[in-house]
Tab-separated table of C-alpha atoms and ligand atoms in Angstrom:
chain	number	residue	atom	x	y	z
A	7	UNK	CA	8.099	15.451	-12.666
A	8	UNK	CA	6.686	12.037	-13.203
A	9	UNK	CA	3.079	11.016	-11.529
A	10	UNK	CA	0.182	8.461	-11.367
A	11	UNK	CA	-2.735	10.363	-11.771
A	12	UNK	CA	-6.448	10.094	-11.694
A	13	UNK	CA	-9.191	12.380	-13.168
A	14	UNK	CA	-12.661	10.438	-12.234
A	15	UNK	CA	-12.460	7.346	-8.977
A	16	UNK	CA	-12.800	4.295	-10.185
A	17	UNK	CA	-11.149	0.925	-10.371
A	18	UNK	CA	-7.368	1.012	-9.680
A	19	UNK	CA	-7.379	0.909	-13.662
A	20	UNK	CA	-8.300	4.991	-13.546
A	21	UNK	CA	-5.095	5.415	-12.164
A	22	UNK	CA	-2.193	6.644	-15.121
A	23	UNK	CA	0.997	7.990	-16.057
A	24	UNK	CA	1.462	11.560	-16.652
A	25	UNK	CA	4.411	14.245	-16.535
A	26	UNK	CA	2.767	17.353	-13.844
A	27	UNK	CA	4.087	20.184	-12.489
A	28	UNK	CA	6.606	19.739	-9.534
A	29	UNK	CA	4.484	20.413	-6.205
A	30	UNK	CA	5.863	23.382	-4.498
A	31	UNK	CA	6.291	23.361	-0.368
A	32	UNK	CA	3.956	25.778	1.464
A	33	UNK	CA	3.968	26.731	5.191
A	34	UNK	CA	5.250	23.825	7.317
A	35	UNK	CA	5.982	21.924	4.166
A	36	UNK	CA	8.717	19.816	3.419
A	37	UNK	CA	9.533	18.771	-0.396
A	38	UNK	CA	10.500	15.008	-0.504
A	39	UNK	CA	12.161	13.524	-3.103
A	40	UNK	CA	9.848	10.104	-2.957
A	41	UNK	CA	12.235	7.108	-3.339
A	42	UNK	CA	9.332	4.864	-1.935
A	43	UNK	CA	5.576	5.121	-0.985
A	44	UNK	CA	3.495	2.183	0.400
A	45	UNK	CA	0.239	1.051	-0.616
A	46	UNK	CA	-2.700	0.443	1.389
A	47	UNK	CA	-6.417	0.207	1.396
A	48	UNK	CA	-6.551	4.290	1.960
A	49	UNK	CA	-5.053	4.701	-1.343
A	50	UNK	CA	-8.354	2.640	-3.487
A	51	UNK	CA	-10.993	4.149	-1.398
A	52	UNK	CA	-9.149	7.774	-2.375
A	53	UNK	CA	-9.692	6.179	-5.988
A	54	UNK	CA	-12.524	4.747	-6.441
A	55	UNK	CA	-13.945	7.816	-4.259
A	56	UNK	CA	-15.712	4.803	-2.001
A	57	UNK	CA	-17.682	4.778	0.536
A	58	UNK	CA	-19.175	8.040	-1.219
A	59	UNK	CA	-18.745	9.789	2.861
A	60	UNK	CA	-15.426	10.461	1.938
A	61	UNK	CA	-16.186	12.518	-1.106
A	62	UNK	CA	-18.283	14.544	1.331
A	63	UNK	CA	-14.695	14.772	3.873
A	64	UNK	CA	-13.174	17.440	0.956
A	65	UNK	CA	-11.745	15.074	-1.456
A	66	UNK	CA	-13.876	16.830	-4.631
A	67	UNK	CA	-17.823	15.795	-4.671
A	68	UNK	CA	-17.386	14.373	-8.815
A	69	UNK	CA	-13.779	13.838	-8.933
A	70	UNK	CA	-10.526	13.725	-7.380
A	71	UNK	CA	-9.481	16.903	-5.836
A	72	UNK	CA	-6.478	15.870	-5.582
A	73	UNK	CA	-5.109	13.700	-8.782
A	74	UNK	CA	-2.273	12.135	-6.947
A	75	UNK	CA	-2.379	9.196	-4.952
A	76	UNK	CA	-0.155	7.983	-2.318
A	77	UNK	CA	-0.047	8.608	1.276
A	78	UNK	CA	3.033	6.483	2.999
A	79	UNK	CA	6.671	8.448	1.667
A	80	UNK	CA	9.939	7.863	2.134
A	81	UNK	CA	12.730	9.799	0.415
A	82	UNK	CA	14.851	12.901	0.990
A	83	UNK	CA	14.082	16.235	1.945
A	84	UNK	CA	14.879	18.604	-0.985
A	85	UNK	CA	13.087	21.439	-0.001
A	86	UNK	CA	11.828	23.280	2.737
A	87	UNK	CA	8.840	25.950	3.197
A	88	UNK	CA	8.464	29.048	5.624
A	89	UNK	CA	8.826	28.258	9.404
A	90	UNK	CA	9.638	24.515	8.638
A	91	UNK	CA	12.230	24.251	11.983
A	92	UNK	CA	13.145	20.145	12.544
A	93	UNK	CA	14.114	18.819	8.396
A	94	UNK	CA	16.580	20.119	5.255
A	95	UNK	CA	17.656	19.678	2.365
A	96	UNK	CA	19.395	16.052	2.329
A	97	UNK	CA	17.358	14.764	5.615
A	98	UNK	CA	16.741	11.025	4.712
A	99	UNK	CA	12.225	11.136	5.721
A	100	UNK	CA	9.371	8.778	6.467
A	101	UNK	CA	6.182	9.579	7.074
A	102	UNK	CA	2.502	10.436	5.194
A	103	UNK	CA	1.701	13.201	2.309
A	104	UNK	CA	-0.756	13.746	-0.180
A	105	UNK	CA	0.253	11.876	-3.040
A	106	UNK	CA	3.451	10.511	-3.360
A	107	UNK	CA	3.089	8.062	-6.289
A	108	UNK	CA	4.840	10.859	-8.082
A	109	UNK	CA	8.995	12.056	-7.979
A	110	UNK	CA	8.426	14.783	-5.653
A	111	UNK	CA	5.793	15.124	-3.150
A	112	UNK	CA	4.814	17.784	-0.067
A	113	UNK	CA	4.313	16.634	3.207
A	114	UNK	CA	3.399	18.655	6.371
A	115	UNK	CA	6.938	18.386	8.904
A	116	UNK	CA	4.454	17.079	11.163
A	117	UNK	CA	3.939	13.862	9.423
A	118	UNK	CA	7.560	13.133	8.397
A	119	UNK	CA	10.188	12.115	10.590
A	120	UNK	CA	14.176	11.110	10.380
A	121	UNK	CA	13.880	7.520	8.786
A	122	UNK	CA	14.852	4.802	10.863
A	123	UNK	CA	18.402	4.355	10.003
A	124	UNK	CA	17.859	0.532	10.312
A	125	UNK	CA	15.441	0.334	6.899
A	126	UNK	CA	16.212	1.260	3.239
A	127	UNK	CA	13.719	3.906	1.454
A	128	UNK	CA	11.334	0.536	0.105
A	129	UNK	CA	10.955	-0.961	3.695
A	130	UNK	CA	10.455	2.322	5.408
A	131	UNK	CA	7.889	3.243	2.935
A	132	UNK	CA	5.375	0.540	4.247
A	133	UNK	CA	5.866	1.800	7.613
A	134	UNK	CA	3.929	5.356	8.355
A	135	UNK	CA	0.193	4.543	7.672
A	136	UNK	CA	-0.230	1.407	8.788
A	137	UNK	CA	2.504	1.476	11.486
A	138	UNK	CA	0.609	4.725	13.197
A	139	UNK	CA	-2.700	2.916	13.060
A	140	UNK	CA	-1.876	-0.031	15.071
A	141	UNK	CA	0.150	1.711	17.625
A	142	UNK	CA	-2.851	4.175	18.135
A	143	UNK	CA	-4.983	1.268	18.310
A	144	UNK	CA	-2.784	-0.329	20.802
A	145	UNK	CA	-1.495	2.047	23.200
A	146	UNK	CA	-3.803	5.209	23.146
A	147	UNK	CA	-7.115	3.771	22.533
A	148	UNK	CA	-6.267	-0.049	23.374
A	149	UNK	CA	-4.697	0.929	25.976
A	150	UNK	CA	-2.994	-2.214	26.152
A	151	UNK	CA	-0.608	-3.040	28.981
A	152	UNK	CA	2.119	-6.190	29.599
A	153	UNK	CA	0.451	-9.427	30.116
A	154	UNK	CA	-3.217	-9.142	28.337
A	155	UNK	CA	-4.080	-11.011	25.502
A	156	UNK	CA	-4.732	-9.535	22.192
A	157	UNK	CA	-7.102	-10.615	18.856
A	158	UNK	CA	-5.701	-9.333	16.437
A	159	UNK	CA	-8.475	-9.942	13.615
A	160	UNK	CA	-6.541	-9.443	9.991
A	161	UNK	CA	-3.335	-9.949	10.982
A	162	UNK	CA	-1.675	-11.136	8.282
A	163	UNK	CA	-2.083	-7.153	6.329
A	164	UNK	CA	-0.481	-3.456	6.667
A	165	UNK	CA	-1.729	-3.012	9.539
A	166	UNK	CA	-1.986	-6.095	11.035
A	167	UNK	CA	1.796	-7.262	10.439
A	168	UNK	CA	2.357	-4.327	12.891
A	169	UNK	CA	0.557	-4.549	15.532
A	170	UNK	CA	0.992	-8.501	16.004
A	171	UNK	CA	4.080	-6.867	16.810
A	172	UNK	CA	3.688	-3.985	18.640
A	173	UNK	CA	1.927	-6.046	20.690
A	174	UNK	CA	3.981	-8.735	21.413
A	175	UNK	CA	7.087	-5.466	21.938
A	176	UNK	CA	4.473	-3.906	24.316
A	177	UNK	CA	4.804	-7.665	26.463
A	178	UNK	CA	1.228	-8.816	25.202
A	179	UNK	CA	0.036	-12.533	24.069
A	180	UNK	CA	-0.914	-12.521	20.994
A	181	UNK	CA	-3.295	-15.030	18.800
A	182	UNK	CA	-3.750	-13.277	15.286
A	183	UNK	CA	-6.446	-14.082	12.369
A	184	UNK	CA	-5.663	-14.597	9.060
A	185	UNK	CA	-6.195	-16.865	6.347
A	186	UNK	CA	-4.539	-20.786	5.753
A	187	UNK	CA	-1.289	-19.365	3.196
A	188	UNK	CA	-0.922	-16.104	5.395
A	189	UNK	CA	-0.777	-18.327	8.926
A	190	UNK	CA	3.496	-18.925	9.074
A	191	UNK	CA	3.741	-14.827	8.134
A	192	UNK	CA	1.704	-14.290	11.072
A	193	UNK	CA	3.415	-16.853	13.582
A	194	UNK	CA	7.002	-15.572	12.060
A	195	UNK	CA	6.755	-11.986	12.768
A	196	UNK	CA	5.685	-12.976	16.647
A	197	UNK	CA	1.925	-14.198	17.505
A	198	UNK	CA	1.642	-16.797	19.842
A	199	UNK	CA	-1.455	-18.602	18.209
A	200	UNK	CA	-3.264	-18.433	14.156
A	201	UNK	CA	-6.471	-19.182	13.965
A	202	UNK	CA	-7.605	-19.336	10.162
A	203	UNK	CA	-10.571	-17.691	10.078
A	204	UNK	CA	-11.955	-20.028	6.925
A	205	UNK	CA	-12.016	-23.202	9.581
A	206	UNK	CA	-12.026	-21.259	13.473
A	207	UNK	CA	-14.190	-18.747	15.053
A	208	UNK	CA	-12.456	-17.281	16.948
A	209	UNK	CA	-15.333	-14.991	18.308
A	210	UNK	CA	-17.426	-17.952	19.233
A	211	UNK	CA	-16.550	-17.102	22.634
A	212	UNK	CA	-14.069	-19.926	23.879
A	213	UNK	CA	-11.744	-17.641	24.879
A	214	UNK	CA	-11.899	-14.701	25.913
A	215	UNK	CA	-9.603	-11.373	25.342
A	216	UNK	CA	-8.424	-8.446	27.256
A	217	UNK	CA	-8.723	-5.938	23.707
A	218	UNK	CA	-9.584	-7.040	20.529
A	219	UNK	CA	-8.267	-5.719	17.305
A	220	UNK	CA	-10.752	-5.766	14.623
A	221	UNK	CA	-9.044	-4.542	11.751
A	222	UNK	CA	-10.555	-6.783	8.582
A	223	UNK	CA	-14.331	-8.694	8.816
A	224	UNK	CA	-16.679	-7.017	9.450
A	225	UNK	CA	-18.335	-9.240	12.269
A	226	UNK	CA	-20.990	-7.727	13.487
A	227	UNK	CA	-20.448	-6.139	17.300
A	228	UNK	CA	-22.080	-8.992	18.970
A	229	UNK	CA	-20.018	-11.322	17.945
A	230	UNK	CA	-16.811	-9.440	18.376
A	231	UNK	CA	-18.934	-8.520	22.165
A	232	UNK	CA	-18.429	-12.144	22.804
A	233	UNK	CA	-14.981	-12.357	22.504
A	234	UNK	CA	-14.434	-10.158	24.836
A	235	UNK	CA	-13.297	-10.464	28.549
A	236	UNK	CA	-16.618	-8.646	30.840
A	237	UNK	CA	-14.144	-5.994	30.790
A	238	UNK	CA	-12.711	-5.587	28.046
A	239	UNK	CA	-12.008	-3.108	25.066
A	240	UNK	CA	-12.585	-3.859	21.499
A	241	UNK	CA	-11.519	-1.175	18.555
A	242	UNK	CA	-12.967	-1.224	15.424
A	243	UNK	CA	-10.108	-0.014	13.201
A	244	UNK	CA	-11.598	-1.175	9.544
A	245	UNK	CA	-12.909	-3.544	7.582
A	246	UNK	CA	-14.069	-3.324	3.864
A	247	UNK	CA	-17.158	-3.327	2.681
A	248	UNK	CA	-21.174	-1.963	3.896
A	249	UNK	CA	-23.100	-0.222	1.626
A	250	UNK	CA	-22.093	2.884	-0.619
A	251	UNK	CA	-22.505	5.617	1.489
A	252	UNK	CA	-20.535	5.043	4.738
A	253	UNK	CA	-19.059	1.817	3.990
A	254	UNK	CA	-18.388	-0.927	6.941
A	255	UNK	CA	-18.588	2.551	8.809
A	256	UNK	CA	-22.067	2.009	10.355
A	257	UNK	CA	-20.687	-0.752	13.039
A	258	UNK	CA	-17.919	2.576	14.614
A	259	UNK	CA	-21.514	4.333	15.064
A	260	UNK	CA	-23.506	1.944	17.171
A	261	UNK	CA	-19.639	0.634	19.338
A	262	UNK	CA	-19.840	4.365	20.215
A	263	UNK	CA	-23.786	4.603	20.717
A	264	UNK	CA	-23.676	1.075	22.939
A	265	UNK	CA	-20.389	1.610	24.842
A	266	UNK	CA	-21.594	3.502	27.608
A	267	UNK	CA	-24.210	1.198	28.689
A	268	UNK	CA	-21.990	-1.693	28.714
A	269	UNK	CA	-18.890	-2.564	31.109
A	270	UNK	CA	-16.735	-3.380	27.958
A	271	UNK	CA	-15.254	-0.624	26.573
A	272	UNK	CA	-16.421	-0.524	22.517
A	273	UNK	CA	-14.110	2.613	20.358
A	274	UNK	CA	-13.994	3.608	17.130
A	275	UNK	CA	-9.939	4.586	15.783
A	276	UNK	CA	-9.328	7.534	13.774
A	277	UNK	CA	-5.440	7.434	13.327
A	278	UNK	CA	-3.312	9.684	11.116
A	279	UNK	CA	0.259	9.941	10.606
A	280	UNK	CA	2.379	12.189	13.511
A	281	UNK	CA	5.585	13.029	13.914
A	282	UNK	CA	5.733	11.643	17.468
A	283	UNK	CA	3.974	8.404	16.428
A	284	UNK	CA	7.118	8.260	13.810
A	285	UNK	CA	9.493	8.896	16.619
A	286	UNK	CA	7.822	5.987	18.559
A	287	UNK	CA	8.202	3.991	16.056
A	288	UNK	CA	11.897	4.382	14.895
A	289	UNK	CA	12.704	3.194	18.645
A	290	UNK	CA	10.577	-0.006	18.294
A	291	UNK	CA	12.300	-0.968	14.550
A	292	UNK	CA	16.034	0.572	15.069
A	293	UNK	CA	16.014	-1.976	18.742
A	294	UNK	CA	14.833	-4.974	16.352
A	295	UNK	CA	11.438	-4.888	18.086
A	296	UNK	CA	9.215	-4.608	14.512
A	297	UNK	CA	10.309	-5.033	10.917
A	298	UNK	CA	8.185	-4.282	8.295
A	299	UNK	CA	6.541	-6.841	5.792
A	300	UNK	CA	7.156	-5.695	2.381
A	301	UNK	CA	5.639	-8.139	-0.024
A	302	UNK	CA	6.486	-7.186	-2.939
A	303	UNK	CA	8.351	-3.408	-4.220
A	304	UNK	CA	6.418	-2.278	-7.872
A	305	UNK	CA	7.928	0.307	-9.825
A	306	UNK	CA	5.799	3.376	-10.311
A	307	UNK	CA	4.046	2.396	-13.348
A	308	UNK	CA	2.761	-0.987	-11.564
A	309	UNK	CA	0.375	0.881	-9.468
A	310	UNK	CA	-2.942	-0.219	-10.231
A	311	UNK	CA	-1.723	-3.632	-10.356
A	312	UNK	CA	-0.445	-2.913	-6.961
A	313	UNK	CA	-3.807	-2.138	-6.058
A	314	UNK	CA	-5.534	-4.609	-7.583
A	315	UNK	CA	-3.329	-6.948	-5.656
A	316	UNK	CA	-4.129	-5.614	-2.442
A	317	UNK	CA	-7.990	-5.339	-3.037
A	318	UNK	CA	-7.732	-9.086	-3.890
A	319	UNK	CA	-6.289	-9.960	-1.012
A	320	UNK	CA	-2.978	-11.261	-2.775
A	321	UNK	CA	-0.601	-8.938	-0.415
A	322	UNK	CA	1.401	-10.191	2.345
A	323	UNK	CA	2.013	-7.521	4.594
A	324	UNK	CA	2.682	-4.023	2.923
A	325	UNK	CA	3.240	-3.759	-1.215
A	326	UNK	CA	5.486	-0.850	-2.063
A	327	UNK	CA	5.714	1.522	-5.063
A	328	UNK	CA	10.054	2.383	-6.083
A	329	UNK	CA	9.837	5.704	-7.564
U	27	NAP	N1	-9.242	3.490	11.256
U	27	NAP	C1	-8.483	4.355	11.021
U	27	NAP	O1	-7.596	5.780	11.222
U	27	NAP	C2	-7.757	3.576	9.706
U	27	NAP	C3	-6.218	3.191	9.280
U	27	NAP	C4	-5.453	2.809	7.745
U	27	NAP	C5	-6.521	1.662	7.973
U	27	NAP	N2	-8.084	1.834	8.011
U	27	NAP	C6	-8.319	0.053	7.555
U	27	NAP	O2	-8.137	-0.467	8.272
U	27	NAP	C7	-8.393	-2.060	7.100
U	27	NAP	C8	-7.720	-2.828	7.433
U	27	NAP	O3	-5.821	-2.119	6.261
U	27	NAP	P1	-4.966	-3.038	5.760
U	27	NAP	O4	-4.240	-1.847	5.048
U	27	NAP	O5	-4.310	-3.791	7.479
U	27	NAP	O6	-5.831	-3.996	5.274
U	27	NAP	P2	-4.922	-5.073	4.302
U	27	NAP	O7	-3.444	-5.007	3.843
U	27	NAP	O8	-5.898	-5.277	2.971
U	27	NAP	O9	-4.879	-6.239	5.608
U	27	NAP	C9	-6.214	-6.944	5.926
U	27	NAP	C10	-5.721	-8.707	6.571
U	27	NAP	O10	-7.110	-8.880	6.411
U	27	NAP	C11	-7.062	-10.484	6.293
U	27	NAP	N3	-8.715	-10.450	6.484
U	27	NAP	C12	-9.231	-10.438	5.496
U	27	NAP	N4	-10.937	-10.799	5.584
U	27	NAP	C13	-10.466	-11.358	7.207
U	27	NAP	C14	-11.402	-11.523	8.322
U	27	NAP	N5	-13.069	-11.694	7.823
U	27	NAP	N6	-10.772	-12.299	9.737
U	27	NAP	C15	-9.754	-12.253	9.357
U	27	NAP	N7	-9.007	-11.325	8.545
U	27	NAP	C16	-9.474	-11.594	7.531
U	27	NAP	C17	-6.667	-10.170	5.233
U	27	NAP	O11	-5.706	-11.537	4.280
U	27	NAP	P3	-6.387	-12.956	4.565
U	27	NAP	O12	-7.687	-13.034	4.288
U	27	NAP	O13	-5.955	-13.600	3.053
U	27	NAP	O14	-5.567	-12.963	5.686
U	27	NAP	C18	-5.874	-9.020	4.525
U	27	NAP	O15	-4.195	-9.559	4.741
U	27	NAP	C19	-9.425	-1.375	5.570
U	27	NAP	O16	-10.423	-1.215	6.213
U	27	NAP	C20	-8.701	0.333	6.107
U	27	NAP	O17	-9.548	1.162	5.380
U	27	NAP	C21	-8.543	2.543	9.203
């Protein structure tokens, strides 16, 4: 089958087309004929092997253990492995897997769900990683309740465009932060206010938020706390940059250590793609409350270009690969 592979860690250009054997689904796994795959920052981290921490976390110390990248997947079930109970050949699914930049990919049944009826494969492939992350950040870790005021830092990207829509659907007032060229987009998906981080400091303390979702910008903890109410919650989702070894993750560790000593809740986020969360997202999507923002659909051979655009900040919402 056709796939995009890499044998060394490096920039997006190390990703190259190749013919490789079709994977075989193991216990609890499903073989998906991939129709579309989303591109998110996790793809770049695994391509680059950065921060180095992820190499030690089992992805391959010197070279990638799994040569095929791509986590978000949407497609049709081609075959099922032993002990798969919910899905069968022919079902249209979406979810997460290890290697969706390929014609076929194996995914765990508990990381898949039936594709929303209202979405095509390309839109569905934009959802899993980013929307599951946004949902967990708002609902589970952020404990968002209706009427609260949320600040979404990084509102224009993969996670942020879902966070804005989900927060609105959960009854919050939403202030989104992004660059000026993407302000219209963030407003169009429901943000009540949009702040331009190139001219305004959303953490100057002039407005205090019940929940701050820190998705981009790597602002220091002290500044993020200044934007919180006395009993507000900070959820640190991500942020690119930082050192080669642990990337931006030092803030997460410091937040955990500091949180017991303050009235504010300071929490790191470790999200994943889960069946139950996909079902919850499907309900929001089919009710018309959440719509994926697809920036551009690239053919499989353009995976390196899609990853390059993502890293350059050119993508609005999500880039998608059609397979
Ligand atoms: N914790 C977890 O489990 C988890 C799960 C998924 C992703 N993540 C992490 O979350 C982060 C975001 O992922 P993503 O897929 O949403 O990335 P993305 O698509 O690149 O979105 C980030 C957005 O933030 C905006 N931005 C950049 N600098 C900013 C700043 N200083 N202030 C406010 N906004 C800024 C960017 O566009 P403009 O600047 O042009 O507006 C971009 O649209 C990544 O670091 C990723 O690794 C973590």
